Structures are given as structure tokens and as C-alpha cells.
mmCIF file of C-alpha atoms in Angstrom:
data_model
loop_
_atom_site.group_PDB
_atom_site.id
_atom_site.type_symbol
_atom_site.label_atom_id
_atom_site.label_comp_id
_atom_site.label_asym_id
_atom_site.label_seq_id
_atom_site.Cartn_x
_atom_site.Cartn_y
_atom_site.Cartn_z
ATOM 1 C CA UNK A 1 43.140 177.053 273.169
ATOM 2 C CA UNK A 2 42.581 175.557 276.635
ATOM 3 C CA UNK A 3 42.886 172.009 275.295
ATOM 4 C CA UNK A 4 46.010 172.878 273.310
ATOM 5 C CA UNK A 5 47.693 174.242 276.441
ATOM 6 C CA UNK A 6 47.666 170.727 277.911
ATOM 7 C CA UNK A 7 50.449 169.666 275.561
ATOM 8 C CA UNK A 8 51.983 172.764 273.982
ATOM 9 C CA UNK A 9 53.421 176.073 275.120
ATOM 10 C CA UNK A 10 51.804 179.436 274.364
ATOM 11 C CA UNK A 11 54.250 180.215 271.546
ATOM 12 C CA UNK A 12 53.859 176.740 270.037
ATOM 13 C CA UNK A 13 50.053 176.945 270.002
ATOM 14 C CA UNK A 14 49.920 180.369 268.371
ATOM 15 C CA UNK A 15 52.617 179.458 265.854
ATOM 16 C CA UNK A 16 51.094 176.098 264.927
ATOM 17 C CA UNK A 17 47.658 177.714 264.591
ATOM 18 C CA UNK A 18 48.876 180.263 262.056
ATOM 19 C CA UNK A 19 51.208 177.779 260.380
ATOM 20 C CA UNK A 20 48.268 175.388 259.842
ATOM 21 C CA UNK A 21 46.162 178.171 258.341
ATOM 22 C CA UNK A 22 49.008 179.263 256.079
ATOM 23 C CA UNK A 23 49.774 175.747 254.847
ATOM 24 C CA UNK A 24 46.103 175.084 254.058
ATOM 25 C CA UNK A 25 45.920 178.299 252.027
ATOM 26 C CA UNK A 26 49.351 177.958 250.385
ATOM 27 C CA UNK A 27 48.145 176.120 247.232
ATOM 28 C CA UNK A 28 45.509 178.818 246.672
ATOM 29 C CA UNK A 29 47.924 181.641 247.431
ATOM 30 C CA UNK A 30 50.245 180.457 244.648
ATOM 31 C CA UNK A 31 47.497 181.250 242.136
ATOM 32 C CA UNK A 32 46.044 184.304 243.899
ATOM 33 C CA UNK A 33 49.256 186.232 244.485
ATOM 34 C CA UNK A 34 49.303 187.394 240.848
ATOM 35 C CA UNK A 35 45.901 189.038 241.421
ATOM 36 C CA UNK A 36 47.310 191.433 244.016
ATOM 37 C CA UNK A 37 48.983 194.683 242.859
ATOM 38 C CA UNK A 38 52.653 194.827 243.845
ATOM 39 C CA UNK A 39 52.242 198.224 245.478
ATOM 40 C CA UNK A 40 49.700 196.727 247.892
ATOM 41 C CA UNK A 41 51.623 193.575 248.777
ATOM 42 C CA UNK A 42 53.098 195.235 251.879
ATOM 43 C CA UNK A 43 49.603 196.115 253.113
ATOM 44 C CA UNK A 44 48.445 192.540 252.508
ATOM 45 C CA UNK A 45 51.307 191.236 254.653
ATOM 46 C CA UNK A 46 50.437 193.787 257.357
ATOM 47 C CA UNK A 47 46.842 192.484 257.271
ATOM 48 C CA UNK A 48 48.134 189.014 258.071
ATOM 49 C CA UNK A 49 50.381 190.399 260.796
ATOM 50 C CA UNK A 50 47.758 192.584 262.528
ATOM 51 C CA UNK A 51 44.730 190.409 261.806
ATOM 52 C CA UNK A 52 46.119 186.948 262.514
ATOM 53 C CA UNK A 53 49.700 186.428 263.661
ATOM 54 C CA UNK A 54 50.145 188.948 266.502
ATOM 55 C CA UNK A 55 46.588 188.602 267.945
ATOM 56 C CA UNK A 56 47.049 184.824 268.053
ATOM 57 C CA UNK A 57 50.031 185.173 270.395
ATOM 58 C CA UNK A 58 48.264 187.797 272.500
ATOM 59 C CA UNK A 59 45.095 185.765 273.023
ATOM 60 C CA UNK A 60 46.778 182.432 273.733
ATOM 61 C CA UNK A 61 49.077 184.103 276.281
ATOM 62 C CA UNK A 62 46.055 185.805 277.882
ATOM 63 C CA UNK A 63 43.907 182.648 277.957
ATOM 64 C CA UNK A 64 46.784 180.844 279.677
ATOM 65 C CA UNK A 65 46.590 183.246 282.616
ATOM 66 C CA UNK A 66 43.100 184.767 282.850
ATOM 67 C CA UNK A 67 39.553 183.450 283.055
ATOM 68 C CA UNK A 68 37.984 182.559 279.698
ATOM 69 C CA UNK A 69 34.915 184.664 280.471
ATOM 70 C CA UNK A 70 37.075 187.738 281.062
ATOM 71 C CA UNK A 71 38.861 187.052 277.773
ATOM 72 C CA UNK A 72 35.455 186.836 276.070
ATOM 73 C CA UNK A 73 34.454 190.257 277.381
ATOM 74 C CA UNK A 74 37.759 191.793 276.357
ATOM 75 C CA UNK A 75 37.480 190.264 272.884
ATOM 76 C CA UNK A 76 34.214 192.173 272.532
ATOM 77 C CA UNK A 77 36.099 195.447 272.802
ATOM 78 C CA UNK A 78 36.891 194.974 269.100
ATOM 79 C CA UNK A 79 33.982 197.131 267.763
ATOM 80 C CA UNK A 80 34.941 199.920 270.150
ATOM 81 C CA UNK A 81 38.556 199.714 268.966
ATOM 82 C CA UNK A 82 37.447 199.692 265.319
ATOM 83 C CA UNK A 83 35.340 202.820 265.834
ATOM 84 C CA UNK A 84 37.978 204.598 267.924
ATOM 85 C CA UNK A 85 40.811 203.957 265.466
ATOM 86 C CA UNK A 86 38.580 204.950 262.540
ATOM 87 C CA UNK A 87 37.821 208.287 264.193
ATOM 88 C CA UNK A 88 41.286 209.075 265.539
ATOM 89 C CA UNK A 89 43.561 207.899 262.741
ATOM 90 C CA UNK A 90 41.420 207.600 259.626
ATOM 91 C CA UNK A 91 39.284 210.686 260.289
ATOM 92 C CA UNK A 92 36.052 208.766 259.756
ATOM 93 C CA UNK A 93 32.812 210.309 260.946
ATOM 94 C CA UNK A 94 30.741 207.889 263.006
ATOM 95 C CA UNK A 95 27.296 209.013 264.112
ATOM 96 C CA UNK A 96 26.492 209.166 267.807
ATOM 97 C CA UNK A 97 23.722 206.564 267.418
ATOM 98 C CA UNK A 98 26.317 204.046 266.249
ATOM 99 C CA UNK A 99 28.561 204.790 269.214
ATOM 100 C CA UNK A 100 25.593 204.366 271.577
ATOM 101 C CA UNK A 101 24.717 201.085 269.869
ATOM 102 C CA UNK A 102 28.260 199.751 270.269
ATOM 103 C CA UNK A 103 28.382 200.670 273.956
ATOM 104 C CA UNK A 104 24.908 199.252 274.617
ATOM 105 C CA UNK A 105 25.820 195.979 272.956
ATOM 106 C CA UNK A 106 29.011 195.755 274.983
ATOM 107 C CA UNK A 107 27.098 196.454 278.206
ATOM 108 C CA UNK A 108 24.639 193.671 277.405
ATOM 109 C CA UNK A 109 27.468 191.271 276.681
ATOM 110 C CA UNK A 110 29.144 192.115 279.993
ATOM 111 C CA UNK A 111 25.840 191.468 281.809
ATOM 112 C CA UNK A 112 25.448 188.116 280.094
ATOM 113 C CA UNK A 113 29.008 186.931 280.722
ATOM 114 C CA UNK A 114 29.260 188.167 284.295
ATOM 115 C CA UNK A 115 25.943 186.491 285.152
ATOM 116 C CA UNK A 116 27.005 183.149 283.745
ATOM 117 C CA UNK A 117 30.274 182.777 285.639
ATOM 118 C CA UNK A 118 32.176 184.096 288.597
ATOM 119 C CA UNK A 119 35.138 185.693 286.882
ATOM 120 C CA UNK A 120 38.494 185.365 288.577
ATOM 121 C CA UNK A 121 40.674 188.464 288.466
ATOM 122 C CA UNK A 122 43.859 186.534 289.247
ATOM 123 C CA UNK A 123 46.669 187.508 286.869
ATOM 124 C CA UNK A 124 44.405 190.238 285.506
ATOM 125 C CA UNK A 125 47.494 192.091 284.265
ATOM 126 C CA UNK A 126 47.550 189.586 281.400
ATOM 127 C CA UNK A 127 44.194 191.031 280.329
ATOM 128 C CA UNK A 128 46.227 193.788 278.663
ATOM 129 C CA UNK A 129 47.362 191.203 276.127
ATOM 130 C CA UNK A 130 43.738 190.556 275.147
ATOM 131 C CA UNK A 131 43.163 194.306 274.904
ATOM 132 C CA UNK A 132 46.255 194.570 272.687
ATOM 133 C CA UNK A 133 44.766 191.909 270.404
ATOM 134 C CA UNK A 134 41.527 193.884 270.016
ATOM 135 C CA UNK A 135 43.555 196.993 269.144
ATOM 136 C CA UNK A 136 45.392 195.003 266.490
ATOM 137 C CA UNK A 137 42.046 193.801 265.130
ATOM 138 C CA UNK A 138 40.857 197.408 265.060
ATOM 139 C CA UNK A 139 43.901 198.488 263.039
ATOM 140 C CA UNK A 140 43.478 195.575 260.647
ATOM 141 C CA UNK A 141 39.766 196.166 260.020
ATOM 142 C CA UNK A 142 40.427 199.810 259.166
ATOM 143 C CA UNK A 143 43.421 198.874 257.042
ATOM 144 C CA UNK A 144 41.368 196.438 254.991
ATOM 145 C CA UNK A 145 38.321 198.691 254.858
ATOM 146 C CA UNK A 146 40.229 201.764 253.664
ATOM 147 C CA UNK A 147 43.082 200.444 251.522
ATOM 148 C CA UNK A 148 42.321 196.891 250.397
ATOM 149 C CA UNK A 149 38.702 197.105 249.253
ATOM 150 C CA UNK A 150 39.660 196.387 245.647
ATOM 151 C CA UNK A 151 41.216 193.009 246.520
ATOM 152 C CA UNK A 152 38.904 190.007 246.680
ATOM 153 C CA UNK A 153 38.566 188.629 250.226
ATOM 154 C CA UNK A 154 39.662 185.133 249.220
ATOM 155 C CA UNK A 155 42.796 186.534 247.543
ATOM 156 C CA UNK A 156 43.589 188.734 250.535
ATOM 157 C CA UNK A 157 43.067 185.925 253.050
ATOM 158 C CA UNK A 158 44.991 183.195 251.259
ATOM 159 C CA UNK A 159 48.020 185.330 250.398
ATOM 160 C CA UNK A 160 48.293 187.109 253.769
ATOM 161 C CA UNK A 161 48.022 183.879 255.767
ATOM 162 C CA UNK A 162 50.407 182.014 253.456
ATOM 163 C CA UNK A 163 53.017 184.686 254.179
ATOM 164 C CA UNK A 164 52.386 184.319 257.921
ATOM 165 C CA UNK A 165 53.329 180.635 257.700
ATOM 166 C CA UNK A 166 56.975 181.712 257.266
ATOM 167 C CA UNK A 167 57.519 183.527 260.605
ATOM 168 C CA UNK A 168 55.303 181.028 262.447
ATOM 169 C CA UNK A 169 57.415 178.111 261.139
ATOM 170 C CA UNK A 170 60.581 179.895 262.262
ATOM 171 C CA UNK A 171 59.157 180.425 265.758
ATOM 172 C CA UNK A 172 58.100 176.766 265.932
ATOM 173 C CA UNK A 173 61.689 175.797 265.185
ATOM 174 C CA UNK A 174 63.030 178.254 267.771
ATOM 175 C CA UNK A 175 60.613 176.896 270.395
ATOM 176 C CA UNK A 176 61.770 173.285 269.965
ATOM 177 C CA UNK A 177 58.504 172.190 268.388
ATOM 178 C CA UNK A 178 60.139 169.634 266.107
ATOM 179 C CA UNK A 179 61.796 167.912 269.080
ATOM 180 C CA UNK A 180 58.449 167.101 270.704
ATOM 181 C CA UNK A 181 57.350 163.510 271.205
ATOM 182 C CA UNK A 182 54.607 163.321 268.572
ATOM 183 C CA UNK A 183 53.690 159.795 269.689
ATOM 184 C CA UNK A 184 52.448 161.225 273.008
ATOM 185 C CA UNK A 185 48.617 161.246 273.014
ATOM 186 C CA UNK A 186 48.492 164.522 274.981
ATOM 187 C CA UNK A 187 50.627 166.292 272.383
ATOM 188 C CA UNK A 188 48.613 164.725 269.558
ATOM 189 C CA UNK A 189 45.365 166.034 271.090
ATOM 190 C CA UNK A 190 46.892 169.479 271.561
ATOM 191 C CA UNK A 191 48.014 169.525 267.911
ATOM 192 C CA UNK A 192 44.553 168.509 266.698
ATOM 193 C CA UNK A 193 42.929 171.330 268.657
ATOM 194 C CA UNK A 194 45.509 173.911 267.632
ATOM 195 C CA UNK A 195 45.350 172.794 263.988
ATOM 196 C CA UNK A 196 41.546 172.969 263.906
ATOM 197 C CA UNK A 197 41.744 176.402 265.490
ATOM 198 C CA UNK A 198 44.034 177.516 262.672
ATOM 199 C CA UNK A 199 42.084 175.976 259.811
ATOM 200 C CA UNK A 200 38.608 176.975 260.980
ATOM 201 C CA UNK A 201 39.018 180.055 263.202
ATOM 202 C CA UNK A 202 41.955 181.619 261.339
ATOM 203 C CA UNK A 203 41.805 180.433 257.720
ATOM 204 C CA UNK A 204 38.174 180.056 256.668
ATOM 205 C CA UNK A 205 36.823 182.498 259.251
ATOM 206 C CA UNK A 206 39.206 185.170 257.909
ATOM 207 C CA UNK A 207 37.758 184.807 254.408
ATOM 208 C CA UNK A 208 34.218 185.227 255.727
ATOM 209 C CA UNK A 209 35.252 188.142 257.924
ATOM 210 C CA UNK A 210 36.886 190.028 255.038
ATOM 211 C CA UNK A 211 33.780 189.463 252.932
ATOM 212 C CA UNK A 212 31.769 191.112 255.725
ATOM 213 C CA UNK A 213 34.238 194.003 255.982
ATOM 214 C CA UNK A 214 34.021 194.733 252.259
ATOM 215 C CA UNK A 215 30.274 194.267 251.858
ATOM 216 C CA UNK A 216 28.890 195.623 255.120
ATOM 217 C CA UNK A 217 31.724 197.737 256.533
ATOM 218 C CA UNK A 218 34.300 197.188 259.231
ATOM 219 C CA UNK A 219 32.076 198.272 262.091
ATOM 220 C CA UNK A 220 29.342 195.778 261.236
ATOM 221 C CA UNK A 221 31.879 192.986 260.712
ATOM 222 C CA UNK A 222 33.471 193.626 264.099
ATOM 223 C CA UNK A 223 30.067 193.310 265.810
ATOM 224 C CA UNK A 224 30.178 189.537 265.248
ATOM 225 C CA UNK A 225 32.014 189.366 268.589
ATOM 226 C CA UNK A 226 28.702 190.252 270.261
ATOM 227 C CA UNK A 227 27.127 187.097 268.844
ATOM 228 C CA UNK A 228 29.646 184.602 270.213
ATOM 229 C CA UNK A 229 27.990 184.179 273.666
ATOM 230 C CA UNK A 230 24.652 183.431 272.012
ATOM 231 C CA UNK A 231 26.203 180.582 270.059
ATOM 232 C CA UNK A 232 27.288 179.216 273.435
ATOM 233 C CA UNK A 233 23.775 179.757 274.819
ATOM 234 C CA UNK A 234 22.283 177.873 271.882
ATOM 235 C CA UNK A 235 24.465 174.829 272.509
ATOM 236 C CA UNK A 236 23.665 175.016 276.205
ATOM 237 C CA UNK A 237 19.946 175.035 275.384
ATOM 238 C CA UNK A 238 20.453 172.031 273.101
ATOM 239 C CA UNK A 239 22.095 170.237 276.026
ATOM 240 C CA UNK A 240 19.086 170.882 278.257
ATOM 241 C CA UNK A 241 20.211 174.039 280.044
ATOM 242 C CA UNK A 242 17.541 176.580 280.974
ATOM 243 C CA UNK A 243 17.501 180.085 279.490
ATOM 244 C CA UNK A 244 17.130 182.565 282.360
ATOM 245 C CA UNK A 245 15.505 185.993 282.549
ATOM 246 C CA UNK A 246 18.906 187.690 282.824
ATOM 247 C CA UNK A 247 20.060 186.036 279.594
ATOM 248 C CA UNK A 248 16.904 187.194 277.807
ATOM 249 C CA UNK A 249 17.448 190.694 279.224
ATOM 250 C CA UNK A 250 21.030 190.695 277.949
ATOM 251 C CA UNK A 251 19.759 189.676 274.515
ATOM 252 C CA UNK A 252 17.251 192.537 274.604
ATOM 253 C CA UNK A 253 20.133 194.941 275.242
ATOM 254 C CA UNK A 254 22.617 193.536 272.747
ATOM 255 C CA UNK A 255 20.304 193.213 269.733
ATOM 256 C CA UNK A 256 18.979 196.814 269.843
ATOM 257 C CA UNK A 257 22.585 197.932 270.305
ATOM 258 C CA UNK A 258 23.638 196.088 267.145
ATOM 259 C CA UNK A 259 20.611 197.558 265.341
ATOM 260 C CA UNK A 260 21.519 201.104 266.392
ATOM 261 C CA UNK A 261 25.142 200.596 265.371
ATOM 262 C CA UNK A 262 24.089 199.574 261.866
ATOM 263 C CA UNK A 263 20.875 201.501 261.221
ATOM 264 C CA UNK A 264 21.319 203.752 258.184
ATOM 265 C CA UNK A 265 20.276 207.347 258.603
ATOM 266 C CA UNK A 266 17.587 208.920 256.402
ATOM 267 C CA UNK A 267 20.092 210.216 253.831
ATOM 268 C CA UNK A 268 21.703 206.800 253.463
ATOM 269 C CA UNK A 269 18.266 205.220 253.054
ATOM 270 C CA UNK A 270 17.338 207.696 250.365
ATOM 271 C CA UNK A 271 20.547 206.940 248.437
ATOM 272 C CA UNK A 272 20.076 203.191 248.636
ATOM 273 C CA UNK A 273 19.026 201.502 245.379
ATOM 274 C CA UNK A 274 15.409 200.412 245.172
#
């Protein structure tokens, strides 16, 4: 996102990201659309809207104004939003141990991120956009988990994102995207980054995420946000950076939190197939 902002506007980045994902999935969507019941097509489109299109605009706008580390912390509110929306609007019952696990994991993530960087609170009002994105993710996870379980993840992903290519293309046109100087190296680099973001982080990642939602539940799937900083730590270690005591401590808080959030109770264990 940061690299894309060097040559494109916020609206252009978000639109091109989703447009790229939709175009890549369009050939598959042509064949998969017949697999989706007509009565659920509206929900599939809403999944693309809440899970991809709207959060893309929210996060790019937020990243443009706030510190990346703050955005990372706010992105990790997703499990809390998933649990809260499930309880309030879908009447799900979530055990207290899972709530404690979610909060513990979030606390560990905050410790890790705050230790790594001095976070600037300039333009912190834009943080509300990142929070809005996590709320949208929470709605989408519950939507998919409750109403779209019978649709294969690859069918759901390809069709929903292919539909999102339509409004994103319209916004690109409205934002003067097609009048850009595509021979400019800065714009070319921005397009490469935004396109890769769409293909990898929106298209293929969405398929994997929906597989997780259907197989392991929405709460578990949303906990992947707690693992993102450790991917960054791994690459830092590969580049010769030292792993500090605080980072190990944060890991020791996050991992038990994830375990608590996903540990089945005794009744669930007894019902599990052996």
C-alpha cells in the first residue's frame, strides 16, 4: 500500500486492487456462478462488498494518514469484532475462555508492535477507518459462517470478487485512472504493487480464508491477524536482526491466547470423532 501511494491516489489503489482480483477470478467465476443458488447470490455479493471492496478503501485511506504499526494493531481488532458481532447480532454463545484468549492475544500483539516502533498518533482520527474495516470483516465472517457454509470457498471467492470488479472499474474511470501516464516508472511501480496486493492478498488469500472459516470457524480464521507480526519477525531474523526478550514475551502471551480462544471444551471433545 505504501509503495502504491507513491504513484496513485487512495481511491485508485483500492479500486485497482479489487479490480485486479476480480479480473483474475473472472474466468473461474463464469463456470462457478452456476454452482451458487440464486436465492443466495445477494449474500455472495454482500460477502465481496463487506469482505473485500469496502475494507480495501478503508485501509488504504487509513494507511495514507496513520502509522503502519498503528494500522497493524487496529487490524488485529478483527477477532474481537467477529466475536462481538456474533454475540450481539447472531445470538451465538461464546465461552468466556475464548473471550479471554482473544483479549490476551490482542494484548500480546499490542506489546510486540508498540515495542518495535514509536507509533505516531498524528492524524489518529483516520484510525476510525481501520476500525471500520475490522467491523466490516466481522460482519463478513459471520455472514459467511452462518449463511454461506454450503457454498464451496473457491466458488464463493471467485464469484464475489468478479462482481466487485464492476464497481471498482467504474470508480477507476471516475478517478481519472485511464488518463494516467502509464509510461511513468513511478506509476508503473505503483500499479505492480497494487496489482500484486489484489491478486495475492485479496484473490488467493480470500479463498484460503473462506476455507478456514468453513472448516475451523470464523473466530479461528480471524485469529490469523495475530500471526502477521511474527511473519515480519521471521523475515527480520533471516536478515540478521536479533530477537529480543520482549518479543519472546509477546509470543508467550499471544500463543496461549490463541490456544484458549480455540480450545474445545470437554463436551466438544467428547463429541469429536475418534
